[in-house]
């Protein structure tokens, strides 16, 4: 790996030098996951939540041919304002976008990869990509799952959106050797709703247990990631029938319009916000905050214990 491609913000460079806990944050959620200006406000608030919990935020994107680890407010504003004009960048797009200096908002897969280059062990987001409903014919399976299989970063999310097939997503992760943890829950959270009909692999009740598992995986030479699922706080959880109705309608309209490939997830996210009159956006923002807090607590615990103890 050639360091010439990486650019750290001042804060992140300092955190690395002093061995402070760092939490990675993605940027597809900014450019493609939420409308402007909520996206920028949310991204900045996420960084503040991480700081308040004692860790240093590293929002990740590709800008001007560099893998940027830690962004300025102006850079976050650029990603938010430009929105979907910024390329959604997953693992396969990284080299091309760097080579051609195409600005990229990084998905979970690309963010995990770039975080791992910097030795960052914990990453907070809203939801991950997974196996889409109907994947048995479309083969639409997010690169996020393959990244979790090969990149040693713990990703804190609110489970997966019901735009995905949750059962198949769990099967895929099992095949690829990725442990799925439930934070203070036995059931897999379903993003807008705090649970689903599926069980997680392991329940954990304290951030320190997650930090312990990250360290033990490392010591055992297991190079896969860990999926930490953190339920949306009760007061923001949405009724399942409301959200499922919106999801079904959104999927029907998407199929009618022939939308496919990387446009699928952003289309569905936007449509669901529209169909729920913005209620899903408020829930989305709150669950991301909740994940940032937990990710920072895990990073603090991990740093406290050190890698080897
Ligand atoms: N799920 C969400 N919000 C998001 C995403 C997923 O609830 O913003 C974004 C993440 O960046 C994720 C990406 O990595 O979508 C997955 O896209 P795809 O399904 O095309 O792999
Ligand atoms: Mn896809």
JSON list of N, CA and C in Angstrom, two decimals, residues 97-137:
[
{"chain": "A", "resi": 97, "resn": "UNK", "atom": "N", "xyz": [-11.74, 5.91, -9.35]},
{"chain": "A", "resi": 97, "resn": "UNK", "atom": "CA", "xyz": [-12.04, 7.27, -8.91]},
{"chain": "A", "resi": 97, "resn": "UNK", "atom": "C", "xyz": [-10.80, 8.02, -8.43]},
{"chain": "A", "resi": 98, "resn": "UNK", "atom": "N", "xyz": [-9.88, 7.29, -7.83]},
{"chain": "A", "resi": 98, "resn": "UNK", "atom": "CA", "xyz": [-8.61, 7.92, -7.42]},
{"chain": "A", "resi": 98, "resn": "UNK", "atom": "C", "xyz": [-7.82, 8.31, -8.67]},
{"chain": "A", "resi": 99, "resn": "UNK", "atom": "N", "xyz": [-7.70, 7.37, -9.57]},
{"chain": "A", "resi": 99, "resn": "UNK", "atom": "CA", "xyz": [-6.92, 7.59, -10.80]},
{"chain": "A", "resi": 99, "resn": "UNK", "atom": "C", "xyz": [-7.44, 8.80, -11.58]},
{"chain": "A", "resi": 100, "resn": "UNK", "atom": "N", "xyz": [-8.75, 8.90, -11.70]},
{"chain": "A", "resi": 100, "resn": "UNK", "atom": "CA", "xyz": [-9.36, 9.95, -12.53]},
{"chain": "A", "resi": 100, "resn": "UNK", "atom": "C", "xyz": [-9.82, 11.16, -11.71]},
{"chain": "A", "resi": 101, "resn": "UNK", "atom": "N", "xyz": [-9.43, 11.17, -10.44]},
{"chain": "A", "resi": 101, "resn": "UNK", "atom": "CA", "xyz": [-9.79, 12.29, -9.55]},
{"chain": "A", "resi": 101, "resn": "UNK", "atom": "C", "xyz": [-11.29, 12.58, -9.58]},
{"chain": "A", "resi": 102, "resn": "UNK", "atom": "N", "xyz": [-12.06, 11.51, -9.49]},
{"chain": "A", "resi": 102, "resn": "UNK", "atom": "CA", "xyz": [-13.52, 11.64, -9.42]},
{"chain": "A", "resi": 102, "resn": "UNK", "atom": "C", "xyz": [-13.90, 11.61, -7.94]},
{"chain": "A", "resi": 103, "resn": "UNK", "atom": "N", "xyz": [-14.56, 12.67, -7.46]},
{"chain": "A", "resi": 103, "resn": "UNK", "atom": "CA", "xyz": [-14.93, 12.68, -6.04]},
{"chain": "A", "resi": 103, "resn": "UNK", "atom": "C", "xyz": [-15.91, 11.55, -5.76]},
{"chain": "A", "resi": 104, "resn": "UNK", "atom": "N", "xyz": [-15.72, 10.90, -4.64]},
{"chain": "A", "resi": 104, "resn": "UNK", "atom": "CA", "xyz": [-16.53, 9.74, -4.33]},
{"chain": "A", "resi": 104, "resn": "UNK", "atom": "C", "xyz": [-17.04, 9.75, -2.90]},
{"chain": "A", "resi": 105, "resn": "UNK", "atom": "N", "xyz": [-18.33, 9.44, -2.77]},
{"chain": "A", "resi": 105, "resn": "UNK", "atom": "CA", "xyz": [-18.93, 9.23, -1.44]},
{"chain": "A", "resi": 105, "resn": "UNK", "atom": "C", "xyz": [-18.81, 7.73, -1.18]},
{"chain": "A", "resi": 106, "resn": "UNK", "atom": "N", "xyz": [-18.13, 7.37, -0.12]},
{"chain": "A", "resi": 106, "resn": "UNK", "atom": "CA", "xyz": [-17.82, 5.96, 0.10]},
{"chain": "A", "resi": 106, "resn": "UNK", "atom": "C", "xyz": [-18.95, 5.22, 0.82]},
{"chain": "A", "resi": 107, "resn": "UNK", "atom": "N", "xyz": [-19.27, 4.04, 0.31]},
{"chain": "A", "resi": 107, "resn": "UNK", "atom": "CA", "xyz": [-20.27, 3.16, 0.93]},
{"chain": "A", "resi": 107, "resn": "UNK", "atom": "C", "xyz": [-19.61, 2.46, 2.13]},
{"chain": "A", "resi": 108, "resn": "UNK", "atom": "N", "xyz": [-20.37, 1.59, 2.74]},
{"chain": "A", "resi": 108, "resn": "UNK", "atom": "CA", "xyz": [-19.82, 0.81, 3.85]},
{"chain": "A", "resi": 108, "resn": "UNK", "atom": "C", "xyz": [-18.61, 0.02, 3.37]},
{"chain": "A", "resi": 109, "resn": "UNK", "atom": "N", "xyz": [-18.68, -0.60, 2.20]},
{"chain": "A", "resi": 109, "resn": "UNK", "atom": "CA", "xyz": [-17.55, -1.43, 1.76]},
{"chain": "A", "resi": 109, "resn": "UNK", "atom": "C", "xyz": [-16.30, -0.59, 1.55]},
{"chain": "A", "resi": 110, "resn": "UNK", "atom": "N", "xyz": [-16.40, 0.51, 0.83]},
{"chain": "A", "resi": 110, "resn": "UNK", "atom": "CA", "xyz": [-15.22, 1.34, 0.56]},
{"chain": "A", "resi": 110, "resn": "UNK", "atom": "C", "xyz": [-14.72, 1.99, 1.84]},
{"chain": "A", "resi": 111, "resn": "UNK", "atom": "N", "xyz": [-15.63, 2.41, 2.70]},
{"chain": "A", "resi": 111, "resn": "UNK", "atom": "CA", "xyz": [-15.22, 3.06, 3.96]},
{"chain": "A", "resi": 111, "resn": "UNK", "atom": "C", "xyz": [-14.48, 2.07, 4.85]},
{"chain": "A", "resi": 112, "resn": "UNK", "atom": "N", "xyz": [-14.98, 0.83, 4.91]},
{"chain": "A", "resi": 112, "resn": "UNK", "atom": "CA", "xyz": [-14.30, -0.19, 5.72]},
{"chain": "A", "resi": 112, "resn": "UNK", "atom": "C", "xyz": [-12.89, -0.41, 5.21]},
{"chain": "A", "resi": 113, "resn": "UNK", "atom": "N", "xyz": [-12.76, -0.53, 3.90]},
{"chain": "A", "resi": 113, "resn": "UNK", "atom": "CA", "xyz": [-11.44, -0.79, 3.33]},
{"chain": "A", "resi": 113, "resn": "UNK", "atom": "C", "xyz": [-10.47, 0.34, 3.66]},
{"chain": "A", "resi": 114, "resn": "UNK", "atom": "N", "xyz": [-10.92, 1.57, 3.47]},
{"chain": "A", "resi": 114, "resn": "UNK", "atom": "CA", "xyz": [-10.05, 2.73, 3.72]},
{"chain": "A", "resi": 114, "resn": "UNK", "atom": "C", "xyz": [-9.75, 2.85, 5.22]},
{"chain": "A", "resi": 115, "resn": "UNK", "atom": "N", "xyz": [-10.74, 2.61, 6.05]},
{"chain": "A", "resi": 115, "resn": "UNK", "atom": "CA", "xyz": [-10.52, 2.64, 7.51]},
{"chain": "A", "resi": 115, "resn": "UNK", "atom": "C", "xyz": [-9.46, 1.62, 7.90]},
{"chain": "A", "resi": 116, "resn": "UNK", "atom": "N", "xyz": [-9.54, 0.44, 7.29]},
{"chain": "A", "resi": 116, "resn": "UNK", "atom": "CA", "xyz": [-8.59, -0.62, 7.67]},
{"chain": "A", "resi": 116, "resn": "UNK", "atom": "C", "xyz": [-7.16, -0.24, 7.28]},
{"chain": "A", "resi": 117, "resn": "UNK", "atom": "N", "xyz": [-7.00, 0.53, 6.21]},
{"chain": "A", "resi": 117, "resn": "UNK", "atom": "CA", "xyz": [-5.66, 0.97, 5.81]},
{"chain": "A", "resi": 117, "resn": "UNK", "atom": "C", "xyz": [-5.04, 1.83, 6.91]},
{"chain": "A", "resi": 118, "resn": "UNK", "atom": "N", "xyz": [-5.91, 2.52, 7.66]},
{"chain": "A", "resi": 118, "resn": "UNK", "atom": "CA", "xyz": [-5.44, 3.41, 8.73]},
{"chain": "A", "resi": 118, "resn": "UNK", "atom": "C", "xyz": [-5.44, 2.71, 10.09]},
{"chain": "A", "resi": 119, "resn": "UNK", "atom": "N", "xyz": [-5.77, 1.42, 10.09]},
{"chain": "A", "resi": 119, "resn": "UNK", "atom": "CA", "xyz": [-5.81, 0.69, 11.36]},
{"chain": "A", "resi": 119, "resn": "UNK", "atom": "C", "xyz": [-6.99, 1.05, 12.24]},
{"chain": "A", "resi": 120, "resn": "UNK", "atom": "N", "xyz": [-8.02, 1.68, 11.66]},
{"chain": "A", "resi": 120, "resn": "UNK", "atom": "CA", "xyz": [-9.22, 2.04, 12.44]},
{"chain": "A", "resi": 120, "resn": "UNK", "atom": "C", "xyz": [-10.07, 0.78, 12.58]},
{"chain": "A", "resi": 121, "resn": "UNK", "atom": "N", "xyz": [-10.51, 0.49, 13.81]},
{"chain": "A", "resi": 121, "resn": "UNK", "atom": "CA", "xyz": [-11.19, -0.77, 14.07]},
{"chain": "A", "resi": 121, "resn": "UNK", "atom": "C", "xyz": [-12.70, -0.65, 14.19]},
{"chain": "A", "resi": 122, "resn": "UNK", "atom": "N", "xyz": [-13.21, 0.58, 14.35]},
{"chain": "A", "resi": 122, "resn": "UNK", "atom": "CA", "xyz": [-14.65, 0.74, 14.61]},
{"chain": "A", "resi": 122, "resn": "UNK", "atom": "C", "xyz": [-15.23, 1.79, 13.66]},
{"chain": "A", "resi": 123, "resn": "UNK", "atom": "N", "xyz": [-16.41, 1.50, 13.16]},
{"chain": "A", "resi": 123, "resn": "UNK", "atom": "CA", "xyz": [-17.05, 2.31, 12.12]},
{"chain": "A", "resi": 123, "resn": "UNK", "atom": "C", "xyz": [-18.55, 2.38, 12.43]},
{"chain": "A", "resi": 124, "resn": "UNK", "atom": "N", "xyz": [-19.11, 3.58, 12.38]},
{"chain": "A", "resi": 124, "resn": "UNK", "atom": "CA", "xyz": [-20.55, 3.73, 12.64]},
{"chain": "A", "resi": 124, "resn": "UNK", "atom": "C", "xyz": [-21.27, 4.17, 11.37]},
{"chain": "A", "resi": 125, "resn": "UNK", "atom": "N", "xyz": [-22.43, 3.58, 11.13]},
{"chain": "A", "resi": 125, "resn": "UNK", "atom": "CA", "xyz": [-23.28, 4.00, 10.01]},
{"chain": "A", "resi": 125, "resn": "UNK", "atom": "C", "xyz": [-24.73, 3.82, 10.40]},
{"chain": "A", "resi": 126, "resn": "UNK", "atom": "N", "xyz": [-25.65, 3.97, 9.43]},
{"chain": "A", "resi": 126, "resn": "UNK", "atom": "CA", "xyz": [-27.06, 3.76, 9.70]},
{"chain": "A", "resi": 126, "resn": "UNK", "atom": "C", "xyz": [-27.39, 2.29, 9.43]},
{"chain": "A", "resi": 127, "resn": "UNK", "atom": "N", "xyz": [-27.49, 1.97, 8.15]},
{"chain": "A", "resi": 127, "resn": "UNK", "atom": "CA", "xyz": [-27.78, 0.59, 7.78]},
{"chain": "A", "resi": 127, "resn": "UNK", "atom": "C", "xyz": [-26.75, 0.10, 6.78]},
{"chain": "A", "resi": 128, "resn": "UNK", "atom": "N", "xyz": [-26.56, -1.21, 6.70]},
{"chain": "A", "resi": 128, "resn": "UNK", "atom": "CA", "xyz": [-25.64, -1.75, 5.70]},
{"chain": "A", "resi": 128, "resn": "UNK", "atom": "C", "xyz": [-26.43, -2.22, 4.49]},
{"chain": "A", "resi": 129, "resn": "UNK", "atom": "N", "xyz": [-25.75, -2.41, 3.41]},
{"chain": "A", "resi": 129, "resn": "UNK", "atom": "CA", "xyz": [-26.34, -3.09, 2.26]},
{"chain": "A", "resi": 129, "resn": "UNK", "atom": "C", "xyz": [-26.37, -4.59, 2.55]},
{"chain": "A", "resi": 130, "resn": "UNK", "atom": "N", "xyz": [-27.18, -5.32, 1.81]},
{"chain": "A", "resi": 130, "resn": "UNK", "atom": "CA", "xyz": [-27.26, -6.76, 2.06]},
{"chain": "A", "resi": 130, "resn": "UNK", "atom": "C", "xyz": [-27.78, -7.50, 0.84]},
{"chain": "A", "resi": 131, "resn": "UNK", "atom": "N", "xyz": [-28.43, -8.61, 1.10]},
{"chain": "A", "resi": 131, "resn": "UNK", "atom": "CA", "xyz": [-29.04, -9.38, 0.01]},
{"chain": "A", "resi": 131, "resn": "UNK", "atom": "C", "xyz": [-30.42, -8.77, -0.25]},
{"chain": "A", "resi": 132, "resn": "UNK", "atom": "N", "xyz": [-30.63, -8.28, -1.46]},
{"chain": "A", "resi": 132, "resn": "UNK", "atom": "CA", "xyz": [-31.91, -7.65, -1.77]},
{"chain": "A", "resi": 132, "resn": "UNK", "atom": "C", "xyz": [-33.02, -8.68, -1.93]},
{"chain": "A", "resi": 133, "resn": "UNK", "atom": "N", "xyz": [-34.23, -8.26, -1.66]},
{"chain": "A", "resi": 133, "resn": "UNK", "atom": "CA", "xyz": [-35.38, -9.13, -1.94]},
{"chain": "A", "resi": 133, "resn": "UNK", "atom": "C", "xyz": [-35.35, -9.46, -3.43]},
{"chain": "A", "resi": 134, "resn": "UNK", "atom": "N", "xyz": [-35.58, -10.70, -3.76]},
{"chain": "A", "resi": 134, "resn": "UNK", "atom": "CA", "xyz": [-35.56, -11.11, -5.17]},
{"chain": "A", "resi": 134, "resn": "UNK", "atom": "C", "xyz": [-34.15, -11.37, -5.69]},
{"chain": "A", "resi": 135, "resn": "UNK", "atom": "N", "xyz": [-33.16, -11.42, -4.79]},
{"chain": "A", "resi": 135, "resn": "UNK", "atom": "CA", "xyz": [-31.76, -11.61, -5.23]},
{"chain": "A", "resi": 135, "resn": "UNK", "atom": "C", "xyz": [-31.56, -12.95, -5.93]},
{"chain": "A", "resi": 136, "resn": "UNK", "atom": "N", "xyz": [-32.48, -13.89, -5.70]},
{"chain": "A", "resi": 136, "resn": "UNK", "atom": "CA", "xyz": [-32.32, -15.19, -6.37]},
{"chain": "A", "resi": 136, "resn": "UNK", "atom": "C", "xyz": [-32.43, -15.04, -7.89]},
{"chain": "A", "resi": 137, "resn": "UNK", "atom": "N", "xyz": [-33.04, -13.96, -8.35]},
{"chain": "A", "resi": 137, "resn": "UNK", "atom": "CA", "xyz": [-33.03, -13.72, -9.80]},
{"chain": "A", "resi": 137, "resn": "UNK", "atom": "C", "xyz": [-32.15, -12.53, -10.19]}
]
